[in-house]
mmCIF file of N, CA and C in Angstrom:
data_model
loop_
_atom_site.group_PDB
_atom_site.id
_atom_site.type_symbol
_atom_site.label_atom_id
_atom_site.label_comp_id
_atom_site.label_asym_id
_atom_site.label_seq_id
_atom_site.Cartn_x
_atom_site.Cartn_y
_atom_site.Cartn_z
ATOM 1 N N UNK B 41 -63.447 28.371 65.174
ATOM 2 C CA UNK B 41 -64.592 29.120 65.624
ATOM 3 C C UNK B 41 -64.513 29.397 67.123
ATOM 4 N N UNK B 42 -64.383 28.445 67.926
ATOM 5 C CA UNK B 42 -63.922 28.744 69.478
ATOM 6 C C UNK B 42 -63.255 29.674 69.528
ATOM 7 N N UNK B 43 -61.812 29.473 68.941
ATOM 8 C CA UNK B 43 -60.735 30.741 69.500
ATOM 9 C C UNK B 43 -61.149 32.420 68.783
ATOM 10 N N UNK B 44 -61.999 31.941 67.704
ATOM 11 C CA UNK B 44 -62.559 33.836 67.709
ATOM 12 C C UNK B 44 -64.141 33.826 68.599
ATOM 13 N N UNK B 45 -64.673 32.974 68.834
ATOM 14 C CA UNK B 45 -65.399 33.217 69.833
ATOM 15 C C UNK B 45 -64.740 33.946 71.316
ATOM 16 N N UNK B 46 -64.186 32.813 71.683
ATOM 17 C CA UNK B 46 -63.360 33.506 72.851
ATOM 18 C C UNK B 46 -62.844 34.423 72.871
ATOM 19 N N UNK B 47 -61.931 35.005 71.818
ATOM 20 C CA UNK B 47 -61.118 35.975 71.705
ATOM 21 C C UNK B 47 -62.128 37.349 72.167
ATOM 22 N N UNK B 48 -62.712 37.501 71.373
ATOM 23 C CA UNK B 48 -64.157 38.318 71.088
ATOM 24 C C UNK B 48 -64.720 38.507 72.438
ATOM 25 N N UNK B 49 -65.058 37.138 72.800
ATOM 26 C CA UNK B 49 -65.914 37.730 74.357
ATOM 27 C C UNK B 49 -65.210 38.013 75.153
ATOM 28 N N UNK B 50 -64.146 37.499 75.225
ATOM 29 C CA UNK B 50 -63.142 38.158 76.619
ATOM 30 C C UNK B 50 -62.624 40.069 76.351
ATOM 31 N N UNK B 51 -62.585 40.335 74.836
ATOM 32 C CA UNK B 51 -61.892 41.841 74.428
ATOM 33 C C UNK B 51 -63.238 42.575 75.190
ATOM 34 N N UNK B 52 -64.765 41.889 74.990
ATOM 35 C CA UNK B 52 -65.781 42.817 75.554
ATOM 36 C C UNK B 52 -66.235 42.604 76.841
ATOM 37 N N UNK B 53 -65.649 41.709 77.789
ATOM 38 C CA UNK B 53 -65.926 40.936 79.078
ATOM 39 C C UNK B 53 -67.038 40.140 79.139
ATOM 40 N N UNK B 54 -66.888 39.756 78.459
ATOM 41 C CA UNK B 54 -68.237 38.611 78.195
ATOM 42 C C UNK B 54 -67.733 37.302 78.401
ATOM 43 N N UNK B 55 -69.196 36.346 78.915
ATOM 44 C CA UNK B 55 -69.052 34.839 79.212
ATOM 45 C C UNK B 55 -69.848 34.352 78.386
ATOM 46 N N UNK B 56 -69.477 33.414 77.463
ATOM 47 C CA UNK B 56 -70.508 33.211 76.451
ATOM 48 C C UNK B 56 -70.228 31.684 76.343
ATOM 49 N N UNK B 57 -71.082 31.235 76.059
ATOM 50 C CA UNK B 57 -71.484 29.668 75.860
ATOM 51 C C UNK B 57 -71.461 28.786 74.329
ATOM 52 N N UNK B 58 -71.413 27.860 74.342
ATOM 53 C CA UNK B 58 -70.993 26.824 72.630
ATOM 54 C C UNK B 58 -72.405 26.129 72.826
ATOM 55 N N UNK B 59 -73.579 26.199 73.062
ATOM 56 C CA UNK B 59 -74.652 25.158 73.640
ATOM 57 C C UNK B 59 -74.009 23.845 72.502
ATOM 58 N N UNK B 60 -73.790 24.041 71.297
ATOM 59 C CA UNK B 60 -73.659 22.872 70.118
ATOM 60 C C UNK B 60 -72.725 21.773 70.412
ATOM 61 N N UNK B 61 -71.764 22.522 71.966
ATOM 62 C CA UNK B 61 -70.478 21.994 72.222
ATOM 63 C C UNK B 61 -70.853 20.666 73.535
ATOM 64 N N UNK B 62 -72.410 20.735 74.112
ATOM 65 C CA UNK B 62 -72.461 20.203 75.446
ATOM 66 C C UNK B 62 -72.451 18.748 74.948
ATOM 67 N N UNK B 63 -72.424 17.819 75.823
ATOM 68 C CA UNK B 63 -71.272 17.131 75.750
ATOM 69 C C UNK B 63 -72.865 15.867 74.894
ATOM 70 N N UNK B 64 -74.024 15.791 75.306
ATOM 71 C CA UNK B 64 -75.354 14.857 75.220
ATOM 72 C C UNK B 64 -75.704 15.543 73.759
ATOM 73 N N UNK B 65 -75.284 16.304 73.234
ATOM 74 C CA UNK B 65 -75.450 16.914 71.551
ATOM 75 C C UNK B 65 -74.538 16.312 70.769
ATOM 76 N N UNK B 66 -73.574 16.487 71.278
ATOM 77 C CA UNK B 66 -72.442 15.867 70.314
ATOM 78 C C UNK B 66 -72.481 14.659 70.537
ATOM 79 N N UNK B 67 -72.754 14.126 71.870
ATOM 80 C CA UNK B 67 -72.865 12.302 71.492
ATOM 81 C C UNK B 67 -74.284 11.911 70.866
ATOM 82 N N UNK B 68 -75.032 12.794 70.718
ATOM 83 C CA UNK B 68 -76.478 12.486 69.743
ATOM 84 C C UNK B 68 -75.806 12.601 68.043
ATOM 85 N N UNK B 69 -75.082 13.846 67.825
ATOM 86 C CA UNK B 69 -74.778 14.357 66.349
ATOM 87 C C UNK B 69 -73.678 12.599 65.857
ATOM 88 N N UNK B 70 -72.730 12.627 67.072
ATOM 89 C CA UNK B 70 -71.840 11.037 66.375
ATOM 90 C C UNK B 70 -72.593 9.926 66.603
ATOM 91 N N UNK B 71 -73.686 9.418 67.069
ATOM 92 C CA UNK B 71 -74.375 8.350 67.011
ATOM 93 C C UNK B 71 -75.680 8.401 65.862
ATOM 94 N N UNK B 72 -75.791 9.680 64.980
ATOM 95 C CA UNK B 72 -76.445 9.455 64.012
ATOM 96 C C UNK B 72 -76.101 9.047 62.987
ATOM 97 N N UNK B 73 -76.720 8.749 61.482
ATOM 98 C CA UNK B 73 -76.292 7.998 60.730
ATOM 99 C C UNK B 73 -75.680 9.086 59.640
ATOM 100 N N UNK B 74 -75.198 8.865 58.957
ATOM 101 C CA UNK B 74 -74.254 9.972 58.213
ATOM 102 C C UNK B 74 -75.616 10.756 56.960
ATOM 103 N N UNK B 75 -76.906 9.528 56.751
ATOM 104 C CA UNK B 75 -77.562 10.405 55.907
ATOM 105 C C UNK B 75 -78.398 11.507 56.472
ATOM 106 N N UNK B 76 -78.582 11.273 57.967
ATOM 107 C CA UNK B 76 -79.135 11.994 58.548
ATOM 108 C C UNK B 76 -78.861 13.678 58.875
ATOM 109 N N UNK B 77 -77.715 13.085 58.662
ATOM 110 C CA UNK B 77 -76.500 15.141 58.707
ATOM 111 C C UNK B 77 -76.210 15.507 57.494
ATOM 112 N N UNK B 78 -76.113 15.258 56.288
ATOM 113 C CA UNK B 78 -75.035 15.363 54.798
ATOM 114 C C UNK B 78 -76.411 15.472 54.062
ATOM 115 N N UNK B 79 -76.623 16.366 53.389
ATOM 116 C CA UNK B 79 -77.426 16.297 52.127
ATOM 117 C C UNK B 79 -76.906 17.423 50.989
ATOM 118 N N UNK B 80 -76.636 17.191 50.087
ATOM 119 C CA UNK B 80 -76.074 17.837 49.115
ATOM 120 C C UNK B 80 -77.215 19.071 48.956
ATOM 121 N N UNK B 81 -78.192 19.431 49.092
ATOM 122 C CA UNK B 81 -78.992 20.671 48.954
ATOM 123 C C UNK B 81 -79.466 21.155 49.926
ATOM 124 N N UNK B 82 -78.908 20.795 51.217
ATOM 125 C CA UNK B 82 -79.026 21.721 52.327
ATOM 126 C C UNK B 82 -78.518 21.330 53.585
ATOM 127 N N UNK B 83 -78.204 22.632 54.222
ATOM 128 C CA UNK B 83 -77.296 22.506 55.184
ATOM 129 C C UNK B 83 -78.130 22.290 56.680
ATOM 130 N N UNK B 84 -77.380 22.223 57.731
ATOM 131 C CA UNK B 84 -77.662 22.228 59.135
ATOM 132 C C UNK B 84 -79.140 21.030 59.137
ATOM 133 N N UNK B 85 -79.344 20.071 58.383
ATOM 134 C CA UNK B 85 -80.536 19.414 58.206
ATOM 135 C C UNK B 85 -81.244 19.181 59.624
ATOM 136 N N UNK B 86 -80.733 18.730 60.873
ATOM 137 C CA UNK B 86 -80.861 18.410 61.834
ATOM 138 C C UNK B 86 -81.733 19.585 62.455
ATOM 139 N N UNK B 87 -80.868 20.895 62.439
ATOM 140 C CA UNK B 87 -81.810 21.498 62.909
ATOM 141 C C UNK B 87 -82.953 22.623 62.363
ATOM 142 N N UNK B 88 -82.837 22.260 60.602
ATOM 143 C CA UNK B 88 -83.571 22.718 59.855
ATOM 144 C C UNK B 88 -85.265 21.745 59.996
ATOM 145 N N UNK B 89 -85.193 20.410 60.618
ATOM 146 C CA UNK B 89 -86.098 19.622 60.559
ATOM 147 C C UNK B 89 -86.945 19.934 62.316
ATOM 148 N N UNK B 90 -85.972 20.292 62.738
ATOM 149 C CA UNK B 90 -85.952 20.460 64.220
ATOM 150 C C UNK B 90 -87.085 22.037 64.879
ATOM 151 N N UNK B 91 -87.154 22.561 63.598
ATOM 152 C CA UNK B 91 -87.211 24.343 63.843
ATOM 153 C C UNK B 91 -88.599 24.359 62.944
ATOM 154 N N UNK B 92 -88.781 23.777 62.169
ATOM 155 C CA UNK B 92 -89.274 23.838 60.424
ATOM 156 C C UNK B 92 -90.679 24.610 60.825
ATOM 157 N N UNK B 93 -91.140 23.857 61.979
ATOM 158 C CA UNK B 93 -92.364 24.342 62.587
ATOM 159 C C UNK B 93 -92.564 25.531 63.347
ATOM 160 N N UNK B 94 -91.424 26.491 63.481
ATOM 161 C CA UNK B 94 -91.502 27.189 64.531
ATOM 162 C C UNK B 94 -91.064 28.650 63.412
ATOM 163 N N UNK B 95 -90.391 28.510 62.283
ATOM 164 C CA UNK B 95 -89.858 29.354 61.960
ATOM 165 C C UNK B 95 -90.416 29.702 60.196
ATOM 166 N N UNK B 96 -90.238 31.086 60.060
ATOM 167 C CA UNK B 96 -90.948 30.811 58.620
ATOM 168 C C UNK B 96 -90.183 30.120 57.603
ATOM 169 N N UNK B 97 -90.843 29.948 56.632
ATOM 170 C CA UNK B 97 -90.177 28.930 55.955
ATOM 171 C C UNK B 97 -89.185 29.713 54.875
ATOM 172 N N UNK B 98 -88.841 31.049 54.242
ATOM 173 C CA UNK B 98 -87.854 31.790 53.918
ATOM 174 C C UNK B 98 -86.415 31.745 54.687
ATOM 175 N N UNK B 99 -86.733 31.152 55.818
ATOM 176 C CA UNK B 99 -85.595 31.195 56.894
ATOM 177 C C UNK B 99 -85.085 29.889 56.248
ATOM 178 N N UNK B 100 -85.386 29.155 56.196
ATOM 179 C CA UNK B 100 -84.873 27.799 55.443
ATOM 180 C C UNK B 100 -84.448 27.742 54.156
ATOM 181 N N UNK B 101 -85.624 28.721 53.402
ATOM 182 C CA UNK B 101 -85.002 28.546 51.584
ATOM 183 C C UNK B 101 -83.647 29.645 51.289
ATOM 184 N N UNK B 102 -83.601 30.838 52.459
ATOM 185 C CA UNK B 102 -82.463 31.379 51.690
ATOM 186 C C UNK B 102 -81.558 30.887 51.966
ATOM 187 N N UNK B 103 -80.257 31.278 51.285
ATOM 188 C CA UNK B 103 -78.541 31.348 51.106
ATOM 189 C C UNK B 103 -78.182 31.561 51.918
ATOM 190 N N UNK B 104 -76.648 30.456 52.671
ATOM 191 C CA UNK B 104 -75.920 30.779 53.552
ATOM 192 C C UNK B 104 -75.377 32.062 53.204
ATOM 193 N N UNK B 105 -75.205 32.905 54.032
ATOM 194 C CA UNK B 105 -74.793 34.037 54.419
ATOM 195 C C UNK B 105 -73.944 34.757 55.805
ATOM 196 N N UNK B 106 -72.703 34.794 55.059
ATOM 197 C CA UNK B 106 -71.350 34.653 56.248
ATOM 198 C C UNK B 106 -71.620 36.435 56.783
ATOM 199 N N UNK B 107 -70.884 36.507 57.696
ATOM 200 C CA UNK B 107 -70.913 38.158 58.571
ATOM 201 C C UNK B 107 -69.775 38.795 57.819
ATOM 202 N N UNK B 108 -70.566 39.880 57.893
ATOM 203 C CA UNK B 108 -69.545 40.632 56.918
ATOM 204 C C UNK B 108 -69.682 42.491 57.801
ATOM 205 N N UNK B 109 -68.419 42.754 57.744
ATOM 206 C CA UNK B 109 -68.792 44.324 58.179
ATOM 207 C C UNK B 109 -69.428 44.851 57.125
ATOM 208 N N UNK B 110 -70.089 45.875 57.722
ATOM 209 C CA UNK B 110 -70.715 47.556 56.697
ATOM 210 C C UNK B 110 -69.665 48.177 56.215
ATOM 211 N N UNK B 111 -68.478 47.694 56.395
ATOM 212 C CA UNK B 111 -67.046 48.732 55.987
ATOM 213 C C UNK B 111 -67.559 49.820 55.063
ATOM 214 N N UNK B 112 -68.141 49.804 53.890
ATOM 215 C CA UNK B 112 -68.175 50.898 52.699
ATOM 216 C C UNK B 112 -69.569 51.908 53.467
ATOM 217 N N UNK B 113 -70.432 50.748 54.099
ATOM 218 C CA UNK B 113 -71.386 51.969 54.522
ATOM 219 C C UNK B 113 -70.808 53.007 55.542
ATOM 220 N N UNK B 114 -69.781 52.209 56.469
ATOM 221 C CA UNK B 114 -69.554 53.275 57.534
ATOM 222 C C UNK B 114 -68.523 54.162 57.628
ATOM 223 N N UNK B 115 -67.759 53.402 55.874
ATOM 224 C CA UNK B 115 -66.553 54.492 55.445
ATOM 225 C C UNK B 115 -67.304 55.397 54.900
ATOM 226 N N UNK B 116 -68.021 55.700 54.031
ATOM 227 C CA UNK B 116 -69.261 56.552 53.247
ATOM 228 C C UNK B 116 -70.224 57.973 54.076
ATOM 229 N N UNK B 117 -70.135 57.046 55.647
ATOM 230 C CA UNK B 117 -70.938 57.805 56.478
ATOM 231 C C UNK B 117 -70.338 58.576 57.360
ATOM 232 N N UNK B 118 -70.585 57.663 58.644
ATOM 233 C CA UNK B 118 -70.143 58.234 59.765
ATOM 234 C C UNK B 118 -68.564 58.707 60.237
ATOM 235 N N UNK B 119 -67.847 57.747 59.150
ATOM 236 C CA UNK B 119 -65.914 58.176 59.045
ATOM 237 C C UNK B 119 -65.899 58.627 57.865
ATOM 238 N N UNK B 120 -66.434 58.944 57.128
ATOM 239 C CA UNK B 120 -66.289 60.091 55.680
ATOM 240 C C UNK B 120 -65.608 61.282 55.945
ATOM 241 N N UNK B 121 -65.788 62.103 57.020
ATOM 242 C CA UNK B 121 -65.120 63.192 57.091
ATOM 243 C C UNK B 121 -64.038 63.137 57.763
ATOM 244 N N UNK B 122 -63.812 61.951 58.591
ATOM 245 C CA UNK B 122 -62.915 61.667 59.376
ATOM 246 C C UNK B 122 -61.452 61.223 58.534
ATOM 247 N N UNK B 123 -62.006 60.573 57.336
ATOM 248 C CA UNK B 123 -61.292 59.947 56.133
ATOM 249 C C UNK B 123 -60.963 61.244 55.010
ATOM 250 N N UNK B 124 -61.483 61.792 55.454
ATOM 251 C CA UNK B 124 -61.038 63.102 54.088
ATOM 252 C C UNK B 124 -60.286 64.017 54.722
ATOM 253 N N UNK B 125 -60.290 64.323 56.117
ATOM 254 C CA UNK B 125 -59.955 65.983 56.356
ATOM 255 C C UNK B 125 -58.653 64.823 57.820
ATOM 256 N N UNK B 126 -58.609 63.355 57.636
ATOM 257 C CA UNK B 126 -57.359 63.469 58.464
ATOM 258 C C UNK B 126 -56.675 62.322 57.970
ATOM 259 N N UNK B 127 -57.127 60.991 58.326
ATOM 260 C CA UNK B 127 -56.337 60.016 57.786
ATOM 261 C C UNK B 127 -55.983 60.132 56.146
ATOM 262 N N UNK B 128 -56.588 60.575 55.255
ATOM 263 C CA UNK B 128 -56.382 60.293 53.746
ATOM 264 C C UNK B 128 -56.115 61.044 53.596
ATOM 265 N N UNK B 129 -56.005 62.570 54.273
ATOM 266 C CA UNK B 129 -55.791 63.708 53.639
ATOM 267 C C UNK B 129 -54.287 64.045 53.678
ATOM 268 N N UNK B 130 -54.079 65.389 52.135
ATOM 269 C CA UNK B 130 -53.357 65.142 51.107
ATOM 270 C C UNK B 130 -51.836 65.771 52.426
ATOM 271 N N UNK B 131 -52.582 66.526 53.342
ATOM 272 C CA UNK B 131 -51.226 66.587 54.388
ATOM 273 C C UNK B 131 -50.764 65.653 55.331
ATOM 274 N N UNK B 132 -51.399 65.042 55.696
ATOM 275 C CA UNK B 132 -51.052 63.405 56.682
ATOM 276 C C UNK B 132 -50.492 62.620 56.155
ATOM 277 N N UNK B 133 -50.722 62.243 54.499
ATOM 278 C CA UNK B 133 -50.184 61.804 53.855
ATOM 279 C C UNK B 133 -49.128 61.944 53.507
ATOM 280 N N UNK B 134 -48.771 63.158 53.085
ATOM 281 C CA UNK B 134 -47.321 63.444 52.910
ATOM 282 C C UNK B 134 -46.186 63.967 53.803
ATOM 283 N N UNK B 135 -46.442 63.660 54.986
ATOM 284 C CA UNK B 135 -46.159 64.017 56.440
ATOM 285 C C UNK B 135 -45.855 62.956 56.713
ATOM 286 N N UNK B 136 -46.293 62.016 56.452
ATOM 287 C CA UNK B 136 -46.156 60.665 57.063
ATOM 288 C C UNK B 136 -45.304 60.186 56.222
ATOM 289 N N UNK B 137 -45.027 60.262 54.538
ATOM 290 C CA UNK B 137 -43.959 60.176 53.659
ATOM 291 C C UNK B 137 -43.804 58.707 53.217
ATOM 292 N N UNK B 138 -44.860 58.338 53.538
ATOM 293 C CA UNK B 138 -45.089 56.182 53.329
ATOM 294 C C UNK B 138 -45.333 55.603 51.917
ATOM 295 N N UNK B 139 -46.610 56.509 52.221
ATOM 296 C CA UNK B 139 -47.625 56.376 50.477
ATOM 297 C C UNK B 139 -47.559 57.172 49.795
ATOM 298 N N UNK B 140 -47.763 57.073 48.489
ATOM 299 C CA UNK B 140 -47.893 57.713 47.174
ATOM 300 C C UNK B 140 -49.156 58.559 47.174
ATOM 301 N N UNK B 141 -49.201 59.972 47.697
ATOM 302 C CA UNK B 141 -50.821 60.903 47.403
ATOM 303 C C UNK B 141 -51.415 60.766 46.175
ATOM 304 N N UNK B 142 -50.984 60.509 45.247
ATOM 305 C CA UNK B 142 -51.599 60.326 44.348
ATOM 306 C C UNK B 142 -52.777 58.617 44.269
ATOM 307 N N UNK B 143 -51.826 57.893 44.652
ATOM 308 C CA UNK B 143 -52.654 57.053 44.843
ATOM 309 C C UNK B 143 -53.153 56.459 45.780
ATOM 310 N N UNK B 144 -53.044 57.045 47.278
ATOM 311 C CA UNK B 144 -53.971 57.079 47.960
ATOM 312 C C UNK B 144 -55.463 58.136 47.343
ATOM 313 N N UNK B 145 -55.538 59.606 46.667
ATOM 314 C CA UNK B 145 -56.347 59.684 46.260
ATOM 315 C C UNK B 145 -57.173 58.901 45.437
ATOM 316 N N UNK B 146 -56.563 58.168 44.393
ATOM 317 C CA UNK B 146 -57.039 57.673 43.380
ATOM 318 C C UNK B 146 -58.045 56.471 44.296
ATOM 319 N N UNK B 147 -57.218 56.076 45.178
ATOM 320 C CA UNK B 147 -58.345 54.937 46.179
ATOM 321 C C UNK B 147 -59.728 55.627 46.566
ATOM 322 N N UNK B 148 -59.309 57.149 47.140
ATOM 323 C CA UNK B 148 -60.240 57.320 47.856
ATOM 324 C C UNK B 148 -61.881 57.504 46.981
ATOM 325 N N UNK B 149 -61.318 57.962 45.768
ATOM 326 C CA UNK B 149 -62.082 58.684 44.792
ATOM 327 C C UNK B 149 -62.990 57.814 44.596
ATOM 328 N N UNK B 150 -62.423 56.395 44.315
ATOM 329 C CA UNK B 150 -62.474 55.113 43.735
ATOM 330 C C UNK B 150 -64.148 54.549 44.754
ATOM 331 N N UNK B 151 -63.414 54.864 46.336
ATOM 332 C CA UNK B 151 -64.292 54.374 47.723
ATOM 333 C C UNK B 151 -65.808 55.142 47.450
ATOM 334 N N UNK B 152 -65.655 56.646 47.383
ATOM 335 C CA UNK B 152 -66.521 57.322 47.227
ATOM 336 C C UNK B 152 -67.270 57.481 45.820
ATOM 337 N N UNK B 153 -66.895 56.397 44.958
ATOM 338 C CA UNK B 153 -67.717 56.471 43.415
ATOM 339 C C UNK B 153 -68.886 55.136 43.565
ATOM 340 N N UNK B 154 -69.711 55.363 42.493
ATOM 341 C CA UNK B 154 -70.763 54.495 42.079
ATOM 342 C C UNK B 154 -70.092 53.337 42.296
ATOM 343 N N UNK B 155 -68.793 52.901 41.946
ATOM 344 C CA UNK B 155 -68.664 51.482 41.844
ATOM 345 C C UNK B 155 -67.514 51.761 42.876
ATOM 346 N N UNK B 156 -67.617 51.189 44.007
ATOM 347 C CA UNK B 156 -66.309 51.069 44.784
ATOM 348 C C UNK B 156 -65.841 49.923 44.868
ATOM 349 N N UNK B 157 -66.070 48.874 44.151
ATOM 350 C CA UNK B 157 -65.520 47.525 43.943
ATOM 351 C C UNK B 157 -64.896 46.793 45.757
ATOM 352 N N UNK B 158 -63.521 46.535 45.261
ATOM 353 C CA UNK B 158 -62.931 46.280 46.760
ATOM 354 C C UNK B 158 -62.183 47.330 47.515
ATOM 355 N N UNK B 159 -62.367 48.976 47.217
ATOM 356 C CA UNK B 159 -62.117 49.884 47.553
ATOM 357 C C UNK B 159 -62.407 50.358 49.325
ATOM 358 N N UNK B 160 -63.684 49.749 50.093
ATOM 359 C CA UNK B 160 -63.800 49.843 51.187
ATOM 360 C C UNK B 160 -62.628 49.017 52.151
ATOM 361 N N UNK B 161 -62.341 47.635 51.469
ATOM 362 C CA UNK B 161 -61.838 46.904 52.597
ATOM 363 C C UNK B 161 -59.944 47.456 52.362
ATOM 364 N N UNK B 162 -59.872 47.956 51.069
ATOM 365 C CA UNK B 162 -58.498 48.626 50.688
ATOM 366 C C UNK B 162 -58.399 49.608 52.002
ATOM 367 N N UNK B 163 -59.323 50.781 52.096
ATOM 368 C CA UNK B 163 -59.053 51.937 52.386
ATOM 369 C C UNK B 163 -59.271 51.274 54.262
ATOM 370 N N UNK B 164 -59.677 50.844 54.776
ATOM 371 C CA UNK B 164 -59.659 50.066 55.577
ATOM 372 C C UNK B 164 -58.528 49.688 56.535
ATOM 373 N N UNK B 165 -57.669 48.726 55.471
ATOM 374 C CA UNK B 165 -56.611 48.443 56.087
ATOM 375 C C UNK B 165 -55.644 49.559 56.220
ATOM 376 N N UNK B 166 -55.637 50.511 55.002
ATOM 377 C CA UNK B 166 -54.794 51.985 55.600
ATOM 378 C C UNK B 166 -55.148 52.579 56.175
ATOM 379 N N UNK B 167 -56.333 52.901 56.768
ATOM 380 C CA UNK B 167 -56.239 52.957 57.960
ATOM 381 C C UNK B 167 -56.148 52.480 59.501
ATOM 382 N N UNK B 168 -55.960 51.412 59.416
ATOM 383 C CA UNK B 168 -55.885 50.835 60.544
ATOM 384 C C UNK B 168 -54.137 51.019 60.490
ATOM 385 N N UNK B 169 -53.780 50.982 59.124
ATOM 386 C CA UNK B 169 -52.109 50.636 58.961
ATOM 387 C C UNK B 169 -51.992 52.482 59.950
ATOM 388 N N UNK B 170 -52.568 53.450 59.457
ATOM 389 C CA UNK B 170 -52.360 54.703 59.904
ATOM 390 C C UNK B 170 -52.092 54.130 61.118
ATOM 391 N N UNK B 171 -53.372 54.129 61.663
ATOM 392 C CA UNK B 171 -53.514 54.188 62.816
ATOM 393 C C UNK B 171 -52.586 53.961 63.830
ATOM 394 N N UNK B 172 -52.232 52.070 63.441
ATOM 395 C CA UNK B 172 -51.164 51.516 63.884
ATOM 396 C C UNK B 172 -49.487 52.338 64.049
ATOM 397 N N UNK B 173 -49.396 52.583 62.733
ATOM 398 C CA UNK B 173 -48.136 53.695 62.683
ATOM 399 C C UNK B 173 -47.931 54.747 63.517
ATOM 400 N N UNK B 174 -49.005 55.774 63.738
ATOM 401 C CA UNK B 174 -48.883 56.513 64.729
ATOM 402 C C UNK B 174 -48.973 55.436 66.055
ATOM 403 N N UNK B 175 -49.711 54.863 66.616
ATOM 404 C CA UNK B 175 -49.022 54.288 68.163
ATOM 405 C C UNK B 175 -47.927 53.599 67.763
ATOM 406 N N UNK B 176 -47.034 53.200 67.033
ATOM 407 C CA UNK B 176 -45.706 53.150 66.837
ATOM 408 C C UNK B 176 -44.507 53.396 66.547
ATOM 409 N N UNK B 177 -44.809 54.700 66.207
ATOM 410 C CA UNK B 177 -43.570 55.550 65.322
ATOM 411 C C UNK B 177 -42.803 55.741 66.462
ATOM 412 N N UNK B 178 -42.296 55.813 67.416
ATOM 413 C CA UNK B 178 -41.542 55.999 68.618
ATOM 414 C C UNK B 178 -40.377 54.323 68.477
ATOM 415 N N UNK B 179 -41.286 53.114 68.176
ATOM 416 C CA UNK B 179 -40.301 52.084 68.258
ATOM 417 C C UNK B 179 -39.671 51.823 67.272
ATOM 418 N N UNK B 180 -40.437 52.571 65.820
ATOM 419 C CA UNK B 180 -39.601 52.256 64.515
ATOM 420 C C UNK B 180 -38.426 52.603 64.246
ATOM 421 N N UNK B 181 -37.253 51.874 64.032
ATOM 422 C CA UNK B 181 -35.786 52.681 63.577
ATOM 423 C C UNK B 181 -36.173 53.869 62.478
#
């Protein structure tokens, strides 16, 4: 968690802080007793007991919930046309002579249908793979 913290704030020039990391927290968290941190039906107990009063109580009953990009919303939206008329399209594609047009369409079709399953984070990495390729085609044999 540190090293993508860091990573992260330094790419945007940022100084950012661990407060969980200062040094009178962590010797409070190892001098407690192990039932006091561990409960099989809920997490962060310490500072779920700590907050309980301050915060509504939905904040406590829902589901951990990890960060996730919008990938499909912002392939769908705002790079939709950007994704049809350059990176996916049927001449870049075959210009570039890498992938199969056929089934790069079949992805795209796939991205832009009712069910796009894991079709956003697919179309995703080809483009970044694009992307990448063009600032490199100069070093490739």
């Amino acid at each position: 968690m540190l090293v993508k913290a860091d990573r992260f704030s330094m790419l945007n020039g940022l100084e950012i802080r661990s407060p969980f990391l200062d040094y009178r927290i962590v010797n409070y968290a190892l001098n407690l007793d192990k039932k006091e941190k561990i409960n099989r039906n809920s997490q962060k107990i310490i500072l779920r007991k700590k907050f309980e009063h301050l915060l509504p109580k939905e904040v406590f009953t829902r589901k951990k919930k990890g960060f996730e990009l919008p990938l499909w919303k912002w392939l769908n939206t705002e790079l939709r046309s950007e994704i049809e008329n350059k990176w996916l399209s049927k001449a870049f594609v075959n210009a570039q002579g890498i992938f199969n047009y056929n089934e790069v369409e079949r992805l795209k079709a796939k991205l832009f249908s009712k069910d796009p399953g894991d079709s956003a984070a697919r179309v995703w990495a080809l483009i970044v793979f694009q992307n990448w390729f063009i600032q490199n085609k100069k070093y490739i044999a």
